[in-house]
CSV table of C-alpha atoms in Angstrom, one decimal:
chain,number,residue,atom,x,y,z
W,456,UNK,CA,105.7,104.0,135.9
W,457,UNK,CA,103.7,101.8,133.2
W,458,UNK,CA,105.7,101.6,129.9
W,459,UNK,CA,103.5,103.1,127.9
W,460,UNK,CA,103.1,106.4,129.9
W,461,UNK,CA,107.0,106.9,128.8
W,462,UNK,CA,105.3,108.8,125.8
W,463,UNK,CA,102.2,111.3,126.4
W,464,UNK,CA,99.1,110.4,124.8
W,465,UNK,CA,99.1,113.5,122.9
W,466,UNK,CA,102.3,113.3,121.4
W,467,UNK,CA,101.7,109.4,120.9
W,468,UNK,CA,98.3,111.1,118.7
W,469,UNK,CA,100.5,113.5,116.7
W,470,UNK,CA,103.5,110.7,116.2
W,471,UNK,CA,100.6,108.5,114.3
W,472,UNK,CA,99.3,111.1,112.7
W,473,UNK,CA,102.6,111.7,111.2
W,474,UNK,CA,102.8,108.1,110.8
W,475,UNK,CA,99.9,108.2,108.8
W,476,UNK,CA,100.3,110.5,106.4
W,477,UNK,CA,104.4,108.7,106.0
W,478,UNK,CA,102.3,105.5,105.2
W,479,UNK,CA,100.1,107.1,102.1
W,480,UNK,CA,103.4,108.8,101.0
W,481,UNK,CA,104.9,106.1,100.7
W,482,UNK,CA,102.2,104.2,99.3
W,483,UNK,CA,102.1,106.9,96.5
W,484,UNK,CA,105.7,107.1,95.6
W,485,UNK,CA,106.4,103.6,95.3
W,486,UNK,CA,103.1,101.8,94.5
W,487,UNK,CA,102.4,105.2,92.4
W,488,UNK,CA,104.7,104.8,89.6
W,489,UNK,CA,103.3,101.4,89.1
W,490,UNK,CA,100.0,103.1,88.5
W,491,UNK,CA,101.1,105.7,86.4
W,492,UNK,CA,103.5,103.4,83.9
W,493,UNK,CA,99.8,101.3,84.0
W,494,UNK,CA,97.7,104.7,82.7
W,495,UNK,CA,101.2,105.3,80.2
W,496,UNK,CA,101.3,101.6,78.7
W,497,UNK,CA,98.9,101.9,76.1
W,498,UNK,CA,100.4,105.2,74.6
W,499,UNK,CA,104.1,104.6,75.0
W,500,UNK,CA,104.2,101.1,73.5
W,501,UNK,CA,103.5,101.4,69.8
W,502,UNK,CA,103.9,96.8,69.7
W,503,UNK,CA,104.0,94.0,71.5
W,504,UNK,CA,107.5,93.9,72.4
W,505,UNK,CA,107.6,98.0,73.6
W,506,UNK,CA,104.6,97.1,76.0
W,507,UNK,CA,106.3,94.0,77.2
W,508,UNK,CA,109.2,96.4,78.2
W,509,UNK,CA,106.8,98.6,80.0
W,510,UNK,CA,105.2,95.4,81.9
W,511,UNK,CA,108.7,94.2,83.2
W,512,UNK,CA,109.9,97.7,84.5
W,513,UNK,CA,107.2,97.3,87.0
W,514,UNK,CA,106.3,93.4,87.2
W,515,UNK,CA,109.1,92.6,89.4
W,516,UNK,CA,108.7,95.4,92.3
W,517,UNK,CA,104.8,95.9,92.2
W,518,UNK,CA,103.6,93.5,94.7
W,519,UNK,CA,106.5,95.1,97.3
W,520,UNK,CA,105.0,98.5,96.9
W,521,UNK,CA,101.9,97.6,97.5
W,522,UNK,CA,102.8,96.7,100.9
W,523,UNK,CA,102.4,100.4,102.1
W,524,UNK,CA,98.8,100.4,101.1
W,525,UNK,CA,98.4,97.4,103.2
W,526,UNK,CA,100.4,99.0,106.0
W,527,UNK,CA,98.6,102.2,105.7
W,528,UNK,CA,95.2,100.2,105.8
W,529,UNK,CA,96.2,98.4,109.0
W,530,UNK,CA,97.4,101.8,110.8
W,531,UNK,CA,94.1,103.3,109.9
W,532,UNK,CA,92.4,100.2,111.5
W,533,UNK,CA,94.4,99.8,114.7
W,534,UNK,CA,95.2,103.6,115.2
W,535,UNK,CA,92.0,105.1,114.1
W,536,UNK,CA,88.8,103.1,114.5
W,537,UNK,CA,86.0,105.7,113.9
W,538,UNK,CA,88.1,107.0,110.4
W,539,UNK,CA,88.4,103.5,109.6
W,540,UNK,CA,84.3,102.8,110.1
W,541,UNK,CA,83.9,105.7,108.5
W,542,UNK,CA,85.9,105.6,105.5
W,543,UNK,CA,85.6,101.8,104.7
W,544,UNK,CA,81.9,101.4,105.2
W,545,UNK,CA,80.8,104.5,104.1
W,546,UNK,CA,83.0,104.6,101.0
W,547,UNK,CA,81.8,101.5,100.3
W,548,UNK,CA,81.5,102.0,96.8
W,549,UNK,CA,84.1,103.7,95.9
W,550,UNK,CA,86.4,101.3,97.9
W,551,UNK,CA,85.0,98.4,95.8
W,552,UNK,CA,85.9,100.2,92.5
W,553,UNK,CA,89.8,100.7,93.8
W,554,UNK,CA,90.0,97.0,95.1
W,555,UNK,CA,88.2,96.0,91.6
W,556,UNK,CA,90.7,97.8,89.9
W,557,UNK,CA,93.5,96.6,91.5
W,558,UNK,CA,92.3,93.2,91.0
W,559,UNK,CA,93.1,93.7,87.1
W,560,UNK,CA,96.5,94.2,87.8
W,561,UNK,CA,98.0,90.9,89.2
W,562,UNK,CA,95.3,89.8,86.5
W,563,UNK,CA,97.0,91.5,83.6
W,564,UNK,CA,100.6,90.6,84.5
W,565,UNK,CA,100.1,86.7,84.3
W,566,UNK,CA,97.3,86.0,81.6
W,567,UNK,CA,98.5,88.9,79.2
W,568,UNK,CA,101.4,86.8,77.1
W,569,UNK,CA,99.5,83.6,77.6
W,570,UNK,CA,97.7,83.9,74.0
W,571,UNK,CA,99.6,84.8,71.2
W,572,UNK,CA,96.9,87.2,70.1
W,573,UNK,CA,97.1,90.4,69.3
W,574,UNK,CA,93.3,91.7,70.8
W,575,UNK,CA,93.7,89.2,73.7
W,576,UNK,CA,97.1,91.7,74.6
W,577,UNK,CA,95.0,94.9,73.8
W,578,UNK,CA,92.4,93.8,75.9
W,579,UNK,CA,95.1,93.6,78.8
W,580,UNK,CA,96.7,96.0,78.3
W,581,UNK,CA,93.8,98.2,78.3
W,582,UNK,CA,92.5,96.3,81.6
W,583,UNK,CA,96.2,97.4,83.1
W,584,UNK,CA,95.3,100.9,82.1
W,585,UNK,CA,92.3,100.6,84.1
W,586,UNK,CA,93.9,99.0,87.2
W,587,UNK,CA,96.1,102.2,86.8
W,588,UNK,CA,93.6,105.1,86.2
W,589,UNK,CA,90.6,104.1,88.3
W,590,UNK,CA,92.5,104.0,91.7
W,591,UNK,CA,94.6,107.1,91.1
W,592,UNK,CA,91.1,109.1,90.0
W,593,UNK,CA,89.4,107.6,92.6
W,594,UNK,CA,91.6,108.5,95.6
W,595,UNK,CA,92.2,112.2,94.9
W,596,UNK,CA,88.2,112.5,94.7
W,597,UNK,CA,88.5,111.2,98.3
W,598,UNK,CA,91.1,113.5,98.9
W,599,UNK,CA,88.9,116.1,97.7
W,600,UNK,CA,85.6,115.3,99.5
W,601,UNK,CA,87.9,114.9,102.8
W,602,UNK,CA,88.4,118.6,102.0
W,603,UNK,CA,85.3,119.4,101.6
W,604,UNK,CA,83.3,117.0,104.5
W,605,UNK,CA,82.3,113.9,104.3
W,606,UNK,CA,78.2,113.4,105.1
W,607,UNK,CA,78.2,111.4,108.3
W,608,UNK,CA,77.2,112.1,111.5
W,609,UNK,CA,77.7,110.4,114.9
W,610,UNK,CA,74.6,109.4,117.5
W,611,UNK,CA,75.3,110.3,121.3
W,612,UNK,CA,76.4,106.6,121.9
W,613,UNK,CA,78.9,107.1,119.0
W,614,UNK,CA,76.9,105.1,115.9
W,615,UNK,CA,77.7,106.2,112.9
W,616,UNK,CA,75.8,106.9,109.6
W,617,UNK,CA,76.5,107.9,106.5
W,618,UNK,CA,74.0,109.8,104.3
W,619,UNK,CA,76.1,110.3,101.5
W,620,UNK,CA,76.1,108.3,98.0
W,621,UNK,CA,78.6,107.4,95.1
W,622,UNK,CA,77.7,109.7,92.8
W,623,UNK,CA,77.9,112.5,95.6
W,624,UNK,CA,81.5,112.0,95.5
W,625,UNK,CA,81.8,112.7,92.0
W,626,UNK,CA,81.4,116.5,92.6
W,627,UNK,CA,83.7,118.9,90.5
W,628,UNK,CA,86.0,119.8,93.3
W,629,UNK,CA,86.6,116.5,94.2
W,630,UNK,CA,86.7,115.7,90.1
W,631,UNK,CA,89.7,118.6,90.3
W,632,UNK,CA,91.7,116.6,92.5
W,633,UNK,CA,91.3,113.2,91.2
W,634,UNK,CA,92.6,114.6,87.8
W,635,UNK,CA,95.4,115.8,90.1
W,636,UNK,CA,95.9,112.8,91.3
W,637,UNK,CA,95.8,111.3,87.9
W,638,UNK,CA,98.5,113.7,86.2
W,639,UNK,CA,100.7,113.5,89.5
W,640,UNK,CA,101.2,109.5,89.1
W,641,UNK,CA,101.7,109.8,85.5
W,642,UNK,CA,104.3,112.1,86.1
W,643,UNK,CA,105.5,109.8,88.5
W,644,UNK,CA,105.2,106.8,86.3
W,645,UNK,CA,106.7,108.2,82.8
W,646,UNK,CA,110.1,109.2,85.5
W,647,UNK,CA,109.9,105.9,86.1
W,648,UNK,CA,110.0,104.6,82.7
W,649,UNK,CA,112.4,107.2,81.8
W,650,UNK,CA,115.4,105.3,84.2
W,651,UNK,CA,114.2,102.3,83.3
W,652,UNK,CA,113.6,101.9,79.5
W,653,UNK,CA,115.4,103.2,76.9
W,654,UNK,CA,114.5,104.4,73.0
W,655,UNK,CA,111.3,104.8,71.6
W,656,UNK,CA,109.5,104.1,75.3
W,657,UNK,CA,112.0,106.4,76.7
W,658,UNK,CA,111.4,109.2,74.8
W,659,UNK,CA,107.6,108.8,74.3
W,660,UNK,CA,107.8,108.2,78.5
W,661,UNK,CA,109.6,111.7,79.1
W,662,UNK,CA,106.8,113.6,76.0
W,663,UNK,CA,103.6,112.3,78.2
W,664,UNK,CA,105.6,112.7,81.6
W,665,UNK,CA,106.4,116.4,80.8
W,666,UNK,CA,102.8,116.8,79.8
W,667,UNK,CA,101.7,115.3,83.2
W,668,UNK,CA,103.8,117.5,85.0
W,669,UNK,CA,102.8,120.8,83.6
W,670,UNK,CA,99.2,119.4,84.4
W,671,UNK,CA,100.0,118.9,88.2
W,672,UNK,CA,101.6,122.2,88.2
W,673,UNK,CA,98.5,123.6,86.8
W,674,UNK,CA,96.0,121.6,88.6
W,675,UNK,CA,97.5,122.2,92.1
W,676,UNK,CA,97.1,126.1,92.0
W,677,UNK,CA,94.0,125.4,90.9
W,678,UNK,CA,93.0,123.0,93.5
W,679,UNK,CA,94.5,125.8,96.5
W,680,UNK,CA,92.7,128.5,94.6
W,681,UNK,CA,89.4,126.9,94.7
W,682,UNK,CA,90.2,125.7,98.1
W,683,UNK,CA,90.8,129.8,99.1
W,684,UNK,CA,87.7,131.5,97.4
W,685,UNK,CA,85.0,128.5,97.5
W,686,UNK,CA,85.9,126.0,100.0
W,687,UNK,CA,84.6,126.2,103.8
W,688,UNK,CA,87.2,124.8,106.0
W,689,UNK,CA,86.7,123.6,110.0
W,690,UNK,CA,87.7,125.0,112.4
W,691,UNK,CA,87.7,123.8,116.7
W,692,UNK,CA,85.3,126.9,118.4
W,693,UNK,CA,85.7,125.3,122.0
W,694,UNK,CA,89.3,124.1,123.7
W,695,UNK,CA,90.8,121.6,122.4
W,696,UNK,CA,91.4,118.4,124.9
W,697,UNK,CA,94.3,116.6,123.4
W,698,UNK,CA,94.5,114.0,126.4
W,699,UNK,CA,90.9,113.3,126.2
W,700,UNK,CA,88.8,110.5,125.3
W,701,UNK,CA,87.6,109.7,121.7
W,702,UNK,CA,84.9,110.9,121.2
W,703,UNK,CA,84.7,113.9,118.7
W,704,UNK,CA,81.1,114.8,120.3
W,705,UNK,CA,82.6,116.5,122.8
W,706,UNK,CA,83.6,119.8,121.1
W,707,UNK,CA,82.3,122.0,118.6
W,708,UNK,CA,83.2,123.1,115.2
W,709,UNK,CA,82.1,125.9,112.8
W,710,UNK,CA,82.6,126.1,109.3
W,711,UNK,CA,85.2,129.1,108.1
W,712,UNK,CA,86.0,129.8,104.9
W,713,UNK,CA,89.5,130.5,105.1
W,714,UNK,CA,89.9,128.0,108.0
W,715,UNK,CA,92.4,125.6,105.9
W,716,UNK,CA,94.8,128.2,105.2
W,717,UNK,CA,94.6,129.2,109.3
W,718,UNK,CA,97.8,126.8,109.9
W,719,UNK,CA,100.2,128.3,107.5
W,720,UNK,CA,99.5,132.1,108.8
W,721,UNK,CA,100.0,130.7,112.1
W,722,UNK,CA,103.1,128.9,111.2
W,723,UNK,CA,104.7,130.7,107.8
W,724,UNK,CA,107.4,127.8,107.5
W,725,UNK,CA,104.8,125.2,107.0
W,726,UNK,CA,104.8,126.9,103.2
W,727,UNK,CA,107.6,124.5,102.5
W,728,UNK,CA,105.3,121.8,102.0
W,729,UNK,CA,103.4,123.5,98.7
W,730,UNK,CA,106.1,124.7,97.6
W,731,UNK,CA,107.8,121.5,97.2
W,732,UNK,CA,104.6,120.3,95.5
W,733,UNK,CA,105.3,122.9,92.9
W,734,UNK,CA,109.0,122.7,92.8
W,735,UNK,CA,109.2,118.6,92.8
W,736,UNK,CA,106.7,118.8,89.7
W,737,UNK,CA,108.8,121.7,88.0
W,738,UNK,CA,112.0,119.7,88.1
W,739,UNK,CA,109.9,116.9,86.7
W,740,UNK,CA,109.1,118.7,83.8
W,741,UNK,CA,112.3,120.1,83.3
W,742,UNK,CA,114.4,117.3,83.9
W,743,UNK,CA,111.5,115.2,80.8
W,744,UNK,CA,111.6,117.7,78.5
W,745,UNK,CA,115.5,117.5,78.4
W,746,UNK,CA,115.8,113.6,78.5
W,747,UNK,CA,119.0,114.0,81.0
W,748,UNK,CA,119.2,113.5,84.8
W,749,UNK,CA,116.9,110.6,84.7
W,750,UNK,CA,117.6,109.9,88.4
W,751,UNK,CA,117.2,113.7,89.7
W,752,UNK,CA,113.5,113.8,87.7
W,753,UNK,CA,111.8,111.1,89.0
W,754,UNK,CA,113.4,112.3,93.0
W,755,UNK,CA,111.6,115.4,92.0
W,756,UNK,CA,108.4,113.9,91.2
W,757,UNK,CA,108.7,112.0,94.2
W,758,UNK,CA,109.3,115.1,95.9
W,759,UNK,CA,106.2,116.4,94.2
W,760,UNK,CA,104.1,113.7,95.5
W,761,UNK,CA,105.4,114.3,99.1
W,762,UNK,CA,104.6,118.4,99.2
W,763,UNK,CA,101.0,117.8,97.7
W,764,UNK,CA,100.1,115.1,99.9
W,765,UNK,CA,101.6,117.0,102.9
W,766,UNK,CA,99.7,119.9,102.1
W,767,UNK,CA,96.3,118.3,102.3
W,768,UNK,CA,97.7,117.3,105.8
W,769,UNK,CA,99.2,120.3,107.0
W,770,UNK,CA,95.9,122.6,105.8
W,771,UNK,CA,93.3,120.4,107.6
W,772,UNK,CA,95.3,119.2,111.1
W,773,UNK,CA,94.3,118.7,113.2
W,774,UNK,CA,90.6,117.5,111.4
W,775,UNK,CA,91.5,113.8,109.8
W,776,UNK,CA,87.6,113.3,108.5
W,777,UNK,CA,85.5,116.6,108.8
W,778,UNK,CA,81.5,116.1,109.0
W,779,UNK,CA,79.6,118.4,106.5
W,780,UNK,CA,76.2,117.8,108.2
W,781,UNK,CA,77.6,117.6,111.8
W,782,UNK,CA,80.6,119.6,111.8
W,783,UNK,CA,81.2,118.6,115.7
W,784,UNK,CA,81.1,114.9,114.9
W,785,UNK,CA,84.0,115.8,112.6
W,786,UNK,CA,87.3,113.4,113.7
W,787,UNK,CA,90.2,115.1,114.7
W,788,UNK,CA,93.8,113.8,115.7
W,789,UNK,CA,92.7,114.3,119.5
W,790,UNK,CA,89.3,112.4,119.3
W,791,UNK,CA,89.6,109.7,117.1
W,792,UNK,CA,92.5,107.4,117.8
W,793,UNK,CA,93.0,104.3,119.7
W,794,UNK,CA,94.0,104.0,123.4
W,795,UNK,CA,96.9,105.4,125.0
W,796,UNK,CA,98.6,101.5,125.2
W,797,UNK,CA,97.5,100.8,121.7
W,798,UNK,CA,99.0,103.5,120.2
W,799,UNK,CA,102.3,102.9,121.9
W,800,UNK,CA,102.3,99.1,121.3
W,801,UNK,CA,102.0,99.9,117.6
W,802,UNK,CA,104.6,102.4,117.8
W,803,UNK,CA,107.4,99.9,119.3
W,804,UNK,CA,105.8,97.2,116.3
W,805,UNK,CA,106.8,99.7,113.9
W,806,UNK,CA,109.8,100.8,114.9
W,807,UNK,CA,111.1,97.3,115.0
W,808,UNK,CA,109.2,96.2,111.0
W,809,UNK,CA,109.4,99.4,109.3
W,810,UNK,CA,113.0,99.7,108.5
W,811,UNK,CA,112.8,96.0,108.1
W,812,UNK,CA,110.2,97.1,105.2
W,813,UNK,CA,112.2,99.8,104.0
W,814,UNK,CA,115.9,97.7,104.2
W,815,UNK,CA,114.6,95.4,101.7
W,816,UNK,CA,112.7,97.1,99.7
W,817,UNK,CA,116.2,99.1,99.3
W,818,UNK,CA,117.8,96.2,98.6
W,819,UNK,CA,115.4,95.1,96.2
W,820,UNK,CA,115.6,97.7,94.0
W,821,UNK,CA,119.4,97.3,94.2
W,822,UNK,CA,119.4,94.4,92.8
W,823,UNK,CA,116.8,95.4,89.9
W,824,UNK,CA,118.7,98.0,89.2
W,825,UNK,CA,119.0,98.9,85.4
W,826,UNK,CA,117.2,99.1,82.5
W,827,UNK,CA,115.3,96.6,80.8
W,828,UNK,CA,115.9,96.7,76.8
W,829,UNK,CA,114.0,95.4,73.9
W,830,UNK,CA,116.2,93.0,72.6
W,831,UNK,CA,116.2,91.4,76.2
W,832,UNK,CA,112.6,90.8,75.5
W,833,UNK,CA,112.5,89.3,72.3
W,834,UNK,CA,115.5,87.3,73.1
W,835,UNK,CA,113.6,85.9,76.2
W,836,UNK,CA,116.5,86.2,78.1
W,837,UNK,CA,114.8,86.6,82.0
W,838,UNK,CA,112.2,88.8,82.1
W,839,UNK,CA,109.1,87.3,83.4
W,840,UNK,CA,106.2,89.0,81.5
C-alpha cells in the first residue's frame, strides 16, 4: 500500500477543511485582539502615555499572531488551488486594501515615538486605527458575499473569470457582517486590554468592550435572520462524488432559500456552534460590565469568535466558494482541493509544525504574562514602544 492511501481522500478533504476553518480561528483570536486594541486606541487613551500602554500590550505578541494568517494563506494555496485563484485574484482589490492596512501597522509601531510631537503621534495613532478597522470590516464583507455567491464562473477547461467589482462587495448584507466583524474584534480587543492594562485604560477598555459585545450579540441574530428570510443558499441537486476529481463542473447546484440552514435540521447538535457565538459574546459583556474575571471574559469572547466563524462553516459545507452566476461552478470541499498525495503530505507537515507553532506561542505569552502600567512607561523601564 502507498502511504498516502493510509487516509481516504475524502476524509483527507474533510480533515483540511477542518484545518481550514482551525487556521482562520485562530488567526482571529490571536491576531484579532491586536486589531481590535488598534480600532480601541484612539478612544481609550486620553494622552500620550495611556496610548503608549495600549501600544505595548500588543507590540510584543503581534508579529506571532500574525503567523496564522500566513498559515491560513498557505493552506488555502497548497490545499485549495481554484479558492485560492479565485479569492486572491478576483478579490483583488479588496485584498490590496487588507495588505495596505496591515502595512500601517508594523509602520505605526516603530515611527510613532520617533518625534516628540503631539500631531505626528495622532497621525499614528489614527493610521493604527486604520490598520485595525479596515481588515476586520473588510473580511466579514467577504464573509458575507461568500454567503451570498461570489460572481465567477468556470470555462469547460476550468479558466476562471470573475465578473464581479469592488464596489459590488460593498452590498448591505455583506456591510451587516463586516460591522460584525468589526464589533466582534473589538470585543475581542477591549478583553484583551482589560487583563492587560489597568486604570483609566482598563476601565474605559471594559465601557467600549461591553458596548461591542452587545453589538455582536445584536448583529449576529441579525445576520442569521436575514440569512433565513432573504438569503438564497446552494444546495448539491445531483450525487455527490467525494473521491472524485476537482473539478466542480461536474455536478449541479440550485439555489434554495433555506438551503443554509439544511445542515442543522439534518444534524440538530450542530446548534452548538451559534449558540456559543451568542453565549461567548454574552459572557463578554457580562464579565466588562462588571470589571471582574478578566481572564474568563476575554475566553468568552474567544469563544464567541470560534461559534460565529464556525457557523459560517457549518451552514454552507460542504460549498467553500458558491458561484452566483454559475451555481455548478460553485467549489465545494469534494471538488476543489489538491491531490490525494498533497493533501496527505501537508497533513504529516502539519502535524509535525503546528504544535511547534502553538508550544511557543504558549510560551510566549507565558513569559509576557502581566500587565503593563503607566508608570512603567514614563519611567522607560523596558517596554519597547
Amino acid at each position: 500500500m502507498i502511504l498516502h492511501q493510509l487516509i481516504d481522500y475524502d476524509t483527507l478533504r474533510l480533515i483540511w477543511w477542518l484545518l481550514l476553518g482551525i487556521l482562520l480561528i485562530g488567526f482571529a483570536a490571536t491576531d484579532g485582539f491586536d486589531l481590535g486594541v488598534g480600532i480601541l486606541l484612539p478612544f481609550v487613551g486620553k494622552d500620550d502615555v495611556q496610548r503608549r500602554v495600549v501600544i505595548n500590550t500588543v507590540g510584543p505578541v503581534w508579529e506571532g499572531n500574525q503567523v496564522w494568517l500566513i498559515l491560513g494563506g498557505g493552506a488555502i494555496f497548497a490545499a485549495w488551488p481554484p479558492l485560492y485563484a479565485v479569492s486572491f485574484s478576483g478579490l483583488y482589490l479588496a485584498m490590496f486594501a487588507i495588505l495596505m492596512a496591515l502595512i500601517l501597522r508594523p509602520v505605526g509601531f516603530k515611527y510613532r515615538s520617533k518625534r516628540d510631537s503631539a500631531a505626528w503621534r495622532n497621525g499614528w495613532d489614527w493610521a493604527l486605527f486604520i490598520g485595525g478597522f479596515v481588515p476586520a470590516l473588510i473580511f466579514g464583507v467577504a464573509v458575507g458575499n461568500v454567503l451570498q455567491g461570489v460572481p465567477f464562473r468556470l470555462e469547460d477547461d476550468l479558466r476562471i473569470f470573475y465578473d464581479g467589482s469592488f464596489f459590488g462587495l460593498l452590498n448591505p448584507f455583506a456591510l451587516l457582517c463586516g460591522l460584525l466583524s468589526v464589533a466582534m474584534l473589538t470585543m475581542h480587543g477591549a478583553g484583551w486590554l482589560m487583563l492587560k492594562t489597568s486604570g483609566e485604560v482598563s476601565e474605559k477598555a471594559r465601557r467600549y468592550g461591553s458596548l461591542a459585545a452587545l453589538a455582536t450579540i445584536v448583529l449576529f441574530a441579525l445576520g442569521g435572520l436575514w440569512l433565513w428570510l432573504g438569503i438564497d443558499g446552494y444546495r448539491i441537486t445531483s450525487a455527490a462524488n467525494t473521491t472524485g476529481p476537482s473539478n466542480p463542473l461536474l455536478k449541479t447546484v440550485a439555489l434554495d432559500g433555506k438551503a443554509w440552514f439544511a445542515n442543522y435540521a439534518a444534524r440538530p447538535w450542530l446548534l452548538i456552534a451559534p449558540a456559543l457565538g451568542f453565549l461567548g459574546a454574552a459572557g463578554a459583556f457580562l464579565g466588562q460590565r462588571s470589571g471582574r474575571s478578566e481572564v474568563p471574559t476575554l475566553l468568552a469572547s474567544k469563544l464567541s469568535i470560534f461559534g460565529i466563524i464556525s457557523t459560517v462553516g457549518v451552514s454552507m459545507f460542504p460549498f467553500i466558494l458558491p458561484s452566483s452566476i454559475q451555481p455548478k461552478a460553485s467549489l465545494t470541499v469534494w471538488d476543489a482541493s489538491s491531490s490525494h498525495l498533497t493533501l496527505f503530505i501537508m497533513l504529516v507537515s502539519t502535524a509535525i509544525f503546528l504544535p511547534i507553532v502553538v508550544a511557543y506561542t504558549s510560551w510566549v505569552y507565558r513569559v509576557l504574562w502581566g500587565k503593563v502600567e503607566e508608570q512603567a512607561i514614563r519611567d522607560e523601564s523596558g517596554h519597547a514602544y
